[in-house]
mmCIF file of C-alpha atoms and ligand atoms in Angstrom:
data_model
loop_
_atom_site.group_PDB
_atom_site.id
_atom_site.type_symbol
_atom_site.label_atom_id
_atom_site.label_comp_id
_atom_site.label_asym_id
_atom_site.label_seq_id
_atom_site.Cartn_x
_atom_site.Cartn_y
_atom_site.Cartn_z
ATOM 1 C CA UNK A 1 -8.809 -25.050 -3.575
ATOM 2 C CA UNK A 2 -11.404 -22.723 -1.820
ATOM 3 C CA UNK A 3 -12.318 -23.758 1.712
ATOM 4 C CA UNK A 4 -16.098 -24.360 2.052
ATOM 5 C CA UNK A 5 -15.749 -22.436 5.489
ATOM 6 C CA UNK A 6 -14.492 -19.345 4.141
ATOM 7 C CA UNK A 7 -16.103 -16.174 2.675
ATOM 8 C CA UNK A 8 -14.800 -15.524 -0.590
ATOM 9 C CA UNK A 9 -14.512 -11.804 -0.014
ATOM 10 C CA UNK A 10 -14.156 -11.760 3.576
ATOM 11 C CA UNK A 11 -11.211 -9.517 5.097
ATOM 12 C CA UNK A 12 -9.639 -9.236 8.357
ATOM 13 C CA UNK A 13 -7.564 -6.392 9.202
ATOM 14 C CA UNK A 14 -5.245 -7.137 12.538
ATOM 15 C CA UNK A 15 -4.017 -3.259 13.996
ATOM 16 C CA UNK A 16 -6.557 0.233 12.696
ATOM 17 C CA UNK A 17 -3.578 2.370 12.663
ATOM 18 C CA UNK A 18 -2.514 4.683 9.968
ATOM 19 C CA UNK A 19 -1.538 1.578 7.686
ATOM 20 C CA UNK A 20 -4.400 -1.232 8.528
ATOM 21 C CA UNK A 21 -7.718 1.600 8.056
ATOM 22 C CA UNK A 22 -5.699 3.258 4.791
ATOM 23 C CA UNK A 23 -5.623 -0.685 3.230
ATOM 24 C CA UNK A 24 -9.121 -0.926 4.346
ATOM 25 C CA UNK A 25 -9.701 2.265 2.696
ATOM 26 C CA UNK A 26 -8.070 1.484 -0.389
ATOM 27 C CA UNK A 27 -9.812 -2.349 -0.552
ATOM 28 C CA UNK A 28 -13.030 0.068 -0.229
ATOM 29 C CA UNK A 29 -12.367 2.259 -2.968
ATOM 30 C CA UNK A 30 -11.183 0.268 -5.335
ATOM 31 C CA UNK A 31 -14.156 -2.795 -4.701
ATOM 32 C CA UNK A 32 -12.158 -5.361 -3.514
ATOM 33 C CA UNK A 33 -13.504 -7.940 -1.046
ATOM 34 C CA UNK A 34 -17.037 -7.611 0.072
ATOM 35 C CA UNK A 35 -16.205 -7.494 4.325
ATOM 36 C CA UNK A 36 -13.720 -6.028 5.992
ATOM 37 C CA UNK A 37 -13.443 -6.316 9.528
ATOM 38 C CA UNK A 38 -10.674 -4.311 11.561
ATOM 39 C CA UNK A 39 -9.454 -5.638 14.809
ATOM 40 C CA UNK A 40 -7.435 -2.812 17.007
ATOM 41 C CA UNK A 41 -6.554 -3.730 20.641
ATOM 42 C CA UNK A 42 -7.558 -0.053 20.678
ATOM 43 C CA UNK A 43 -11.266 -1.120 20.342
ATOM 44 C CA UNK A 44 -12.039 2.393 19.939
ATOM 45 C CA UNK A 45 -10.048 3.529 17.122
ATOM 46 C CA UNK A 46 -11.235 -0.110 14.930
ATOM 47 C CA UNK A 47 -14.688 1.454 15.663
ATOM 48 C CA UNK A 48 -13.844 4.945 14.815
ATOM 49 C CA UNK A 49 -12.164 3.987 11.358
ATOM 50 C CA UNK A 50 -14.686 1.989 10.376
ATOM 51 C CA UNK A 51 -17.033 4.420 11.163
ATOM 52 C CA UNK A 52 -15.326 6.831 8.899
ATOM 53 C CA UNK A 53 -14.847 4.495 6.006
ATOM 54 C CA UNK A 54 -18.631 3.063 6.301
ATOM 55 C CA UNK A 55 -19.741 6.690 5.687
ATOM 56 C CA UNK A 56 -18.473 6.795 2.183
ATOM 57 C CA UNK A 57 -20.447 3.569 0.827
ATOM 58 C CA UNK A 58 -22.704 5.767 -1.166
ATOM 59 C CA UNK A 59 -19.942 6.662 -3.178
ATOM 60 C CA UNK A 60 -18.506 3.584 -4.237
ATOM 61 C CA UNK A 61 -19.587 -0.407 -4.455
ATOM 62 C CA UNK A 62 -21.134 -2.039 -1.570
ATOM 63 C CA UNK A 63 -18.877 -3.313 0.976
ATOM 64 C CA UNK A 64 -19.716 -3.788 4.766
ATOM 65 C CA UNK A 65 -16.398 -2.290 6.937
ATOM 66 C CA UNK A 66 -16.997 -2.712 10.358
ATOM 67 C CA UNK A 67 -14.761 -3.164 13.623
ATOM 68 C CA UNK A 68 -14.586 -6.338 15.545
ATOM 69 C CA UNK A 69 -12.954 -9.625 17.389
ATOM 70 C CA UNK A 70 -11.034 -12.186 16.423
ATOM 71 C CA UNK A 71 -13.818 -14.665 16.762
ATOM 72 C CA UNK A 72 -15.451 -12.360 13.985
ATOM 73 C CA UNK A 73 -12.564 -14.099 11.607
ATOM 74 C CA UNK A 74 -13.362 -17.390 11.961
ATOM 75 C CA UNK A 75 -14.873 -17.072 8.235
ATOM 76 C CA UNK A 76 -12.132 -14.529 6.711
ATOM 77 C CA UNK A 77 -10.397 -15.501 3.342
ATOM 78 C CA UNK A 78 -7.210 -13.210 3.906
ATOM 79 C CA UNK A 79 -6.254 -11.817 7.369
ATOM 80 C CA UNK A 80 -4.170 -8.662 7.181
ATOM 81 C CA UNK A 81 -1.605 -8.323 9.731
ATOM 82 C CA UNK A 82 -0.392 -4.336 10.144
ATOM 83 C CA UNK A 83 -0.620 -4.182 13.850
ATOM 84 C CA UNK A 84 2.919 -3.463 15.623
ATOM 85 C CA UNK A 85 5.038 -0.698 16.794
ATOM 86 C CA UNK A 86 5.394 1.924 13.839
ATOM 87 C CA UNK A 87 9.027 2.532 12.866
ATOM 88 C CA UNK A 88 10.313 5.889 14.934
ATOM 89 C CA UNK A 89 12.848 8.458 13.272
ATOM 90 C CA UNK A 90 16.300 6.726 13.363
ATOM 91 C CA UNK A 91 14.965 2.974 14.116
ATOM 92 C CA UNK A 92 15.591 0.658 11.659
ATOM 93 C CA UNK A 93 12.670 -1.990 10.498
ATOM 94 C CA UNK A 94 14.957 -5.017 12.100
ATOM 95 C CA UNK A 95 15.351 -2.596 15.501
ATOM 96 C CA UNK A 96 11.977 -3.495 15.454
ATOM 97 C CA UNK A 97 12.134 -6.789 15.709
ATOM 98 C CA UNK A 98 11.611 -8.423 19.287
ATOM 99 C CA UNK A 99 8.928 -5.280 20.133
ATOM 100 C CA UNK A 100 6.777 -6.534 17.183
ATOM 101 C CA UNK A 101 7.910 -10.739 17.658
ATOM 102 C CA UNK A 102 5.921 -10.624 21.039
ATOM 103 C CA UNK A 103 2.809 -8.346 19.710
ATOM 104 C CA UNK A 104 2.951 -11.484 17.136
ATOM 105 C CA UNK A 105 3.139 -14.228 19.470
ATOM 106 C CA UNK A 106 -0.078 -13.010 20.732
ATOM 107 C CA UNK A 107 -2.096 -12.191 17.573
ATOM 108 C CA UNK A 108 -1.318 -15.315 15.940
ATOM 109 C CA UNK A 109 -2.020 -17.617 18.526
ATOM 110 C CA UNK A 110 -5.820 -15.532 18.466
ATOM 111 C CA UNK A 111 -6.073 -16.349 14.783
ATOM 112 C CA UNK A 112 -4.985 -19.699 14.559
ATOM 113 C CA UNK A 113 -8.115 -20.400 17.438
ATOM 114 C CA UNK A 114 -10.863 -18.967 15.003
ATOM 115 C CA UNK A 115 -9.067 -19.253 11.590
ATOM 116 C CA UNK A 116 -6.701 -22.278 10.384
ATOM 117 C CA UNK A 117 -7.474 -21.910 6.961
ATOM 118 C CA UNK A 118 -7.146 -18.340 5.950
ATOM 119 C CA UNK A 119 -4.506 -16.758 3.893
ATOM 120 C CA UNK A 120 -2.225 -14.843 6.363
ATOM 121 C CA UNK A 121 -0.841 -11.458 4.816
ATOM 122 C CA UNK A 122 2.040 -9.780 7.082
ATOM 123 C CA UNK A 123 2.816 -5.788 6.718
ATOM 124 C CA UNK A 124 3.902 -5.033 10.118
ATOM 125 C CA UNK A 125 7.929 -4.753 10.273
ATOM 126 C CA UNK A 126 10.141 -6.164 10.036
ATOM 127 C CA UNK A 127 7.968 -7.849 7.381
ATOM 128 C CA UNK A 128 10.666 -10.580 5.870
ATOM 129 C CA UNK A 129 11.122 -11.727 9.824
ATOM 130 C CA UNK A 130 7.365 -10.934 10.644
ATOM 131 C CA UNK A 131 6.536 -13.574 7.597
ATOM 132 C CA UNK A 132 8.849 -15.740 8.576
ATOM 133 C CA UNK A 133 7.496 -16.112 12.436
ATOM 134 C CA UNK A 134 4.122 -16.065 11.705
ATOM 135 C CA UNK A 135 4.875 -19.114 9.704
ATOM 136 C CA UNK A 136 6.466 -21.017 12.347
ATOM 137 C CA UNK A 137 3.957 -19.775 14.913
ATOM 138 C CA UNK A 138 1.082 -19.892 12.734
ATOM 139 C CA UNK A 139 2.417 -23.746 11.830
ATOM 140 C CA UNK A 140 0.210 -22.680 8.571
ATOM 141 C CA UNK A 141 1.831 -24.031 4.845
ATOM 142 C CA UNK A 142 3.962 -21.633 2.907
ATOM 143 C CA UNK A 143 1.717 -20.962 0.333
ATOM 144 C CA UNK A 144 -0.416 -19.503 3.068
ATOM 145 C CA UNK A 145 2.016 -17.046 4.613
ATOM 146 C CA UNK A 146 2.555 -14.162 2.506
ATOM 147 C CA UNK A 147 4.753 -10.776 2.760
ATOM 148 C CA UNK A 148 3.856 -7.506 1.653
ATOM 149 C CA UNK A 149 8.217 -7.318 1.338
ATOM 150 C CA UNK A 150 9.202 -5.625 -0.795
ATOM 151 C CA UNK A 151 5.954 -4.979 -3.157
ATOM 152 C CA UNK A 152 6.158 -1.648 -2.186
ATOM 153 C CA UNK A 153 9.911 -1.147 -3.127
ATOM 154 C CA UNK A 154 9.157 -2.007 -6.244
ATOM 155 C CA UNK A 155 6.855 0.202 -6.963
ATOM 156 C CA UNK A 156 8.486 3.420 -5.915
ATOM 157 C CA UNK A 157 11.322 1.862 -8.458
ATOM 158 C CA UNK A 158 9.526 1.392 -10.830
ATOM 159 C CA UNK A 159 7.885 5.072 -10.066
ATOM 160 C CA UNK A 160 11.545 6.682 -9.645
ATOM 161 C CA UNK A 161 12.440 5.082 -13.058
ATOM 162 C CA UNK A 162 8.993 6.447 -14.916
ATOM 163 C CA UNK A 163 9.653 9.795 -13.692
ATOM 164 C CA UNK A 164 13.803 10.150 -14.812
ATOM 165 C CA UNK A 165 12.782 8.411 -18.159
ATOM 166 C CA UNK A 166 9.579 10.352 -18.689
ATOM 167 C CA UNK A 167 7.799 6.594 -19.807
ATOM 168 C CA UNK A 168 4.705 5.450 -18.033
ATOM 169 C CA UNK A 169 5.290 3.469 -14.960
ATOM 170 C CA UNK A 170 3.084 0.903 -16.405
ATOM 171 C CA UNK A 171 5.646 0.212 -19.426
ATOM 172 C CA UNK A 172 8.558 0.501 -16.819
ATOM 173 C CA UNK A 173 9.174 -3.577 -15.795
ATOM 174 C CA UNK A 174 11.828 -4.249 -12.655
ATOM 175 C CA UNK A 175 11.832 -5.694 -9.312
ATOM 176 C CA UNK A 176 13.249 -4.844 -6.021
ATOM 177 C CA UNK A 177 14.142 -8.153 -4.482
ATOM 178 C CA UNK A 178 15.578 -9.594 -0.701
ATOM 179 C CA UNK A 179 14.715 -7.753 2.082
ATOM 180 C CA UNK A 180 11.746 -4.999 2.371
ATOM 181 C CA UNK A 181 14.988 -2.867 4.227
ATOM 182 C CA UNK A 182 18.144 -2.031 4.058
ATOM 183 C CA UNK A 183 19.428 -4.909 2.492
ATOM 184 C CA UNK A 184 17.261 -5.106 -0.477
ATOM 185 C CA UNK A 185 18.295 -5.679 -4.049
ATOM 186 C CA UNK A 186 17.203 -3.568 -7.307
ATOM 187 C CA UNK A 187 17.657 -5.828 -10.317
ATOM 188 C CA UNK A 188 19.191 -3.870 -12.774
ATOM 189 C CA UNK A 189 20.134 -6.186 -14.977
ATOM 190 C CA UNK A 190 16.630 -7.470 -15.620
ATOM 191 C CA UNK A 191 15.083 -3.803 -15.574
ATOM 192 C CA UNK A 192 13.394 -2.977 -18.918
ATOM 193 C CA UNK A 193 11.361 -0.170 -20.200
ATOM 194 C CA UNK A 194 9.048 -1.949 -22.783
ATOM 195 C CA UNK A 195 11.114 -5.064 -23.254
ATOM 196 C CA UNK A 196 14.401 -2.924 -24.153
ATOM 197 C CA UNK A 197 17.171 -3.283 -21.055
ATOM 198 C CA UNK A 198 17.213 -0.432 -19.281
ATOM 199 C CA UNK A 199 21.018 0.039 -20.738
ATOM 200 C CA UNK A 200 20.169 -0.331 -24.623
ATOM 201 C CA UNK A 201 17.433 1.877 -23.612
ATOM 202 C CA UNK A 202 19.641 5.080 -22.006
ATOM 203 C CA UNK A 203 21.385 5.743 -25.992
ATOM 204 C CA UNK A 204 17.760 6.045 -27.451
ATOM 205 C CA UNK A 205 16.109 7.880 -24.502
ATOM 206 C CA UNK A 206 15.427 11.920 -24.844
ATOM 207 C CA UNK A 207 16.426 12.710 -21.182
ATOM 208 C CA UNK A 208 19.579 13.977 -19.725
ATOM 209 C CA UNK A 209 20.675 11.377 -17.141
ATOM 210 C CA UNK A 210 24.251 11.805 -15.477
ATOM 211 C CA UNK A 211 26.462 8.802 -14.972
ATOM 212 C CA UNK A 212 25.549 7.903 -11.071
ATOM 213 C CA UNK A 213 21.630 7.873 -11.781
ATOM 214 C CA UNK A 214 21.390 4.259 -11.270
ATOM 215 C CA UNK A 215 22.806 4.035 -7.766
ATOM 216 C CA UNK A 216 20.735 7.486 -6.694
ATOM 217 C CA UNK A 217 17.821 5.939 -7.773
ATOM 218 C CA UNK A 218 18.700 2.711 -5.799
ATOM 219 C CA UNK A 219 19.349 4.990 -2.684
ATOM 220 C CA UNK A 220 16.079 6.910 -2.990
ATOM 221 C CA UNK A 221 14.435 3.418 -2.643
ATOM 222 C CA UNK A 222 15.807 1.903 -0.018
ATOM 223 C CA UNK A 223 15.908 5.520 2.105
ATOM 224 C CA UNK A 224 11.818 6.456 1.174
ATOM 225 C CA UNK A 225 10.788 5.393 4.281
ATOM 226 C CA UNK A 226 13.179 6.944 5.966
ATOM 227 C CA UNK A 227 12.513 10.267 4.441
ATOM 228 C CA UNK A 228 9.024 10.478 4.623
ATOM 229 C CA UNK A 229 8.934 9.336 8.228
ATOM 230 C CA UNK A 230 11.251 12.484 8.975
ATOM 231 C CA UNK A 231 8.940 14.452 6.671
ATOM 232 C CA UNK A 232 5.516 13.350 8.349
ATOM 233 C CA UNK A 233 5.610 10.416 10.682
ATOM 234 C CA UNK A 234 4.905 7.629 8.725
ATOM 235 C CA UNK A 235 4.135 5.695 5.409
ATOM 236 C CA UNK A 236 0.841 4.570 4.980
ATOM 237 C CA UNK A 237 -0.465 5.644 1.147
ATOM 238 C CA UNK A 238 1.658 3.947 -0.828
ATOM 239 C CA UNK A 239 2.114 0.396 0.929
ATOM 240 C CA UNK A 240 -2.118 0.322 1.355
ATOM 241 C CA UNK A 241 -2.376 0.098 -2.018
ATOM 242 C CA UNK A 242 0.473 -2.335 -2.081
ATOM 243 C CA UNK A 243 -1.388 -4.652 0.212
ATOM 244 C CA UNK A 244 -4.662 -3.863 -1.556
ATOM 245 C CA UNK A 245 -3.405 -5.275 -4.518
ATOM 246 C CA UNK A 246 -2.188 -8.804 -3.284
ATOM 247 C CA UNK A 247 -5.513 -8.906 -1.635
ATOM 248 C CA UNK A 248 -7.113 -8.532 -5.121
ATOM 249 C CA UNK A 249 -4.619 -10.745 -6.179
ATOM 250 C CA UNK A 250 -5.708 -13.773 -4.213
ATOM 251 C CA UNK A 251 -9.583 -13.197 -3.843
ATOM 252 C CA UNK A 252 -9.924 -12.804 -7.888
ATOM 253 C CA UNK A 253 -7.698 -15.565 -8.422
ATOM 254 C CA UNK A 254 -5.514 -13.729 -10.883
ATOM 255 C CA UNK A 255 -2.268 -15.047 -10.995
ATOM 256 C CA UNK A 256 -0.538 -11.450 -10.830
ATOM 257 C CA UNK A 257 3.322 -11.343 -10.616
ATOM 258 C CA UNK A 258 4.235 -9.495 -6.789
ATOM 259 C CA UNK A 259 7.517 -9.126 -5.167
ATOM 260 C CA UNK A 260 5.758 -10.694 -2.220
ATOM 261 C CA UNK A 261 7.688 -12.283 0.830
ATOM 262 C CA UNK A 262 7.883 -16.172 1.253
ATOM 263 C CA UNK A 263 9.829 -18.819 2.632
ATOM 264 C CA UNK A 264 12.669 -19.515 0.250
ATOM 265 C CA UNK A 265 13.578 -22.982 -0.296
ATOM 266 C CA UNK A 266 15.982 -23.781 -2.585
ATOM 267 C CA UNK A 267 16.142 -20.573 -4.384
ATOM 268 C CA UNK A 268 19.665 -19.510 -5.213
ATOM 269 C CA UNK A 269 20.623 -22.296 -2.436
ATOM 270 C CA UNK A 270 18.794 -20.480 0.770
ATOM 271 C CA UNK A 271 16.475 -22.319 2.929
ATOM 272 C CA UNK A 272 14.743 -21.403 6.013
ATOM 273 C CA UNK A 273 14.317 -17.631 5.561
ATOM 274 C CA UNK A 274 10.989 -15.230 4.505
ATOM 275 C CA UNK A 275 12.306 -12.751 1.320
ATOM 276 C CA UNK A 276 10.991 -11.491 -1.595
ATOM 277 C CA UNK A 277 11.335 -12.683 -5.583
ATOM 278 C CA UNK A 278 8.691 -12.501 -7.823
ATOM 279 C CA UNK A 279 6.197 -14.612 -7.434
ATOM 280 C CA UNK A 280 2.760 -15.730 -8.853
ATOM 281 C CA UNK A 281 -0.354 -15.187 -6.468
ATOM 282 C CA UNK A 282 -3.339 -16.846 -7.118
ATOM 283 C CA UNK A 283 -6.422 -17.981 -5.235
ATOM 284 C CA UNK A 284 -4.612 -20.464 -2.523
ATOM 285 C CA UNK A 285 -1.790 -17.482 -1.793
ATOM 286 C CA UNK A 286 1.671 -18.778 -3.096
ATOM 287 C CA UNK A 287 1.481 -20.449 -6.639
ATOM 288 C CA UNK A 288 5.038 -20.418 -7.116
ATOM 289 C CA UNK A 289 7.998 -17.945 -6.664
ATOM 290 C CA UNK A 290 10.141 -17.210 -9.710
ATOM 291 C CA UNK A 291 13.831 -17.444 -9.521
ATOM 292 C CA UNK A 292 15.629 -14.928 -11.583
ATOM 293 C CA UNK A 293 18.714 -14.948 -13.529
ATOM 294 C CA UNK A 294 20.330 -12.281 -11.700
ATOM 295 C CA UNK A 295 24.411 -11.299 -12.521
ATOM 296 C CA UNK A 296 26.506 -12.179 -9.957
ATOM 297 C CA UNK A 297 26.398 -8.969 -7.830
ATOM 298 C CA UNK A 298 23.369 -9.354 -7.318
ATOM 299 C CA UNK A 299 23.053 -13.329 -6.491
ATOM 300 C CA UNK A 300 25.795 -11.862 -4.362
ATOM 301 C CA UNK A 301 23.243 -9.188 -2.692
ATOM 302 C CA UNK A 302 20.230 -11.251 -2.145
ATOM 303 C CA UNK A 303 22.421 -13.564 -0.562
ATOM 304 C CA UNK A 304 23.705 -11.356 1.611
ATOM 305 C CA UNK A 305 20.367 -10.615 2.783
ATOM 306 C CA UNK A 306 18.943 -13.241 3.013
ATOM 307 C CA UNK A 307 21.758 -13.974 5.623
ATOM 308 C CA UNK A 308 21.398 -11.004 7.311
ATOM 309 C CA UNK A 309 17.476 -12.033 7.897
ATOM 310 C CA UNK A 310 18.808 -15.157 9.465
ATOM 311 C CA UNK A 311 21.146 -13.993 12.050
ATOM 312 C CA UNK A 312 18.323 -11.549 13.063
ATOM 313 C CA UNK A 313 15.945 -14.652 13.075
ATOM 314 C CA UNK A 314 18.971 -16.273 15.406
ATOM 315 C CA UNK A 315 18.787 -13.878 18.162
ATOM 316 C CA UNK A 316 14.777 -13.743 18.483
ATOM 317 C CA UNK A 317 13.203 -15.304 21.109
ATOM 318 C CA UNK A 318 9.938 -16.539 19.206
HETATM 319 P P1 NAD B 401 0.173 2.695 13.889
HETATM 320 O O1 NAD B 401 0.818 2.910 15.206
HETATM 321 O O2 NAD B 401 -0.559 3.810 13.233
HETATM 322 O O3 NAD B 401 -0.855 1.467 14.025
HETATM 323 C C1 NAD B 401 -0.563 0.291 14.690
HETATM 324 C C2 NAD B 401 -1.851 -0.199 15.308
HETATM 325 O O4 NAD B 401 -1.628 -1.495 15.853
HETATM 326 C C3 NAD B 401 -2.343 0.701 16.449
HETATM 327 O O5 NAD B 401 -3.666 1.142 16.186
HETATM 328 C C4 NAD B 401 -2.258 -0.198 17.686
HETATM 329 O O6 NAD B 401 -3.296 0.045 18.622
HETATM 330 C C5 NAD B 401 -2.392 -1.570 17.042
HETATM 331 N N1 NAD B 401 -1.853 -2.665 17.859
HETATM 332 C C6 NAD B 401 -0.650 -2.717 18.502
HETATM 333 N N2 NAD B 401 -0.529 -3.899 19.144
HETATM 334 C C7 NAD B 401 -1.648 -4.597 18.885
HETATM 335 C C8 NAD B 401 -2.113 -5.868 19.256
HETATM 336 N N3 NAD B 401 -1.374 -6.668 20.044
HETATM 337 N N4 NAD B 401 -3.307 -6.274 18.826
HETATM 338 C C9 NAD B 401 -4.079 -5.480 18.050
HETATM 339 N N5 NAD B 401 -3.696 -4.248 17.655
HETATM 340 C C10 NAD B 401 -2.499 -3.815 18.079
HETATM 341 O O7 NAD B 401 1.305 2.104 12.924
HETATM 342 P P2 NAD B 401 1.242 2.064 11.324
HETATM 343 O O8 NAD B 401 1.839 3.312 10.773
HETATM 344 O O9 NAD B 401 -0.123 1.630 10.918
HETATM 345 O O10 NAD B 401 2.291 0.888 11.024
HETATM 346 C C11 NAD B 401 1.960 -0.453 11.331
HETATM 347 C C12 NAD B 401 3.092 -1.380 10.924
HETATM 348 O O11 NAD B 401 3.199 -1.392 9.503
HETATM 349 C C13 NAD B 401 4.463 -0.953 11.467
HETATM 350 O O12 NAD B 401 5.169 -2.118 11.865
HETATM 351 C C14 NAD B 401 5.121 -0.315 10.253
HETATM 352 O O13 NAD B 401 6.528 -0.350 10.333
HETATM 353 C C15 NAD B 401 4.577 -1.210 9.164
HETATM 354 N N6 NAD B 401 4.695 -0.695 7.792
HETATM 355 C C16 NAD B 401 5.020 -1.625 6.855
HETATM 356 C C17 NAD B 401 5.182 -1.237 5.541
HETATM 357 C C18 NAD B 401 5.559 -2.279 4.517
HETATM 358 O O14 NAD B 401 5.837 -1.954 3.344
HETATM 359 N N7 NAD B 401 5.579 -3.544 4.885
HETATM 360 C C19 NAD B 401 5.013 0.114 5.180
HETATM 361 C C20 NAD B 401 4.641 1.030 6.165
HETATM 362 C C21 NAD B 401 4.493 0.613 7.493
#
């Protein structure tokens, strides 16, 4: 149920980096929310971006993006949280970890003064253990602490898969599950193009595919990030729209299927740990989150990552 306090279309975005003003940009473009306010410890750059962005409202529908405090979202529907160290060439998203923990410590406790009702959506990483903390810090409900995990995963798998099958991503239907990292699961066995299993589909398809293309394309998912942050720096396009999208998600209400981030509990017998499955968004964040009937390598895999998020979680000093 909508909170009375809240402004339906209302948007904060925590950190005006390369990721937070791209989302805002995207929510801009693409009409979604009706205020977006960016928060930047750099006050500077939040002013700058929004700057920037605000100079384009002539060309698309009106939406007020403007920098600001956290007192400013004391109203917000959805708070945005992208601010953090950016991964470096080399680092992994958990060497991240205890660098970004204390950045959340403080940003959270700020929130939860001004905001206790809002929808809280991490990016930062490492997102599965960002989620996860900003949960227990936040001391918000689950349905109210969401992931970007591994939305974005599944999209450039979906993507990989549209482009070696020459079929519209649209038609292409599969999820990257677990963690938004190294750990994280394609489901295969559920992958369809069109409702026909990706294997029944290979006999009938016109392209030439060689025998290994399932675990290259598996590879070139989990290691995007990695290349493109060798290639130019960072990642930024992609996951905006990502996080664009569950915004739409939960300020229209729409009950869209994401491979969003929660806290598991129950699901293929883990408890206590942030990871991604499919799962229905609606206007109050988390409807529910769908287990799959995964084969048993990859119950195996999720698993396995899910405890691999925990003995990370272990050694954090939150
Ligand atoms: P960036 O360095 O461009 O931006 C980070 C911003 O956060 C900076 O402007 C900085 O001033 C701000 N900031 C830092 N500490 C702050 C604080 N305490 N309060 C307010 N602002 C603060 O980095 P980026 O490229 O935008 O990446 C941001 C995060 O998003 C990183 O953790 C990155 O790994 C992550 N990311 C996640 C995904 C995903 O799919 N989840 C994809 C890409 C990047």
């Amino acid at each position: 149920m909508e909170n009375n306090n809240l402004k339906a279309g209302k948007v904060g975005i925590i950190g005006a980096g390369s990721v937070g003003s791209t989302t805002a940009y995207a929510l801009m473009v693409q009409g979604i929310g009706s205020e977006i306010v960016l928060i930047d410890r750099n006050k500077e750059k939040a002013e700058g971006e929004a700057m920037d962005i605000m100079h384009g409202q002539s060309f698309v529908k009106p939406i007020q993006v403007r920098a600001g405090d956290y007192s400013d979202l004391k109203d917000a529907k959805v708070i945005i949280i992208t601010a953090g160290a950016p991964q470096k060439e080399g680092e992994t998203r958990l060497d991240l970890v205890q660098k970004n923990t204390n950045i959340f410590k403080d940003i959270i406790s700020e929130i939860t003064k001004y905001n206790q009702d809002a929808i809280l959506l991490v990016v930062a990483n490492p997102v599965d253990i960002l989620t996860y903390i900003t949960l227990k810090l936040s001391g918000f409900s689950k349905k109210r602490v969401i992931g970007s995990g591994t939305v974005l995963d599944s999209a450039r798998f979906r993507s990989l898969i549209s482009e070696q099958c020459k079929i519209a991503a649209k038609n292409v239907h599969g999820y990257v599950i677990g963690e938004h990292g190294d750990s994280e699961v394609p489901v295969w066995s559920l992958t369809n193009i069109a409702g026909t299993q990706i294997d029944k589909y290979c006999p009938i398809c016109d392209q030439n595919c060689d025998g290994v293309i399932k675990e290259r394309i598996s590879e070139q998912v989990k290691n995007a990030a990695y290349e493109i942050i060798e290639k130019k720096g960072s990642t930024y396009y992609a996951v905006a729209l990502g996080v664009a999208q569950i915004t739409q998600a939960i300020l229209r209400d729409e009950d869209t299927v994401l491979t969003v981030s929660s806290l598991l509990q129950g699901e293929y017998g883990i408890e206590d740990v942030s990871l991604s499955l499919p799962t229905v968004i609606d206007n109050n964040g988390i409807r529910n989150v769908l287990e799959l009937d995964l084969n048993k390598e990859e119950r195996e895999a999720f698993i396995n990552s899910a405890n691999l998020m925990k003995d990370a979680i272990k050694e954090l000093d939150i």
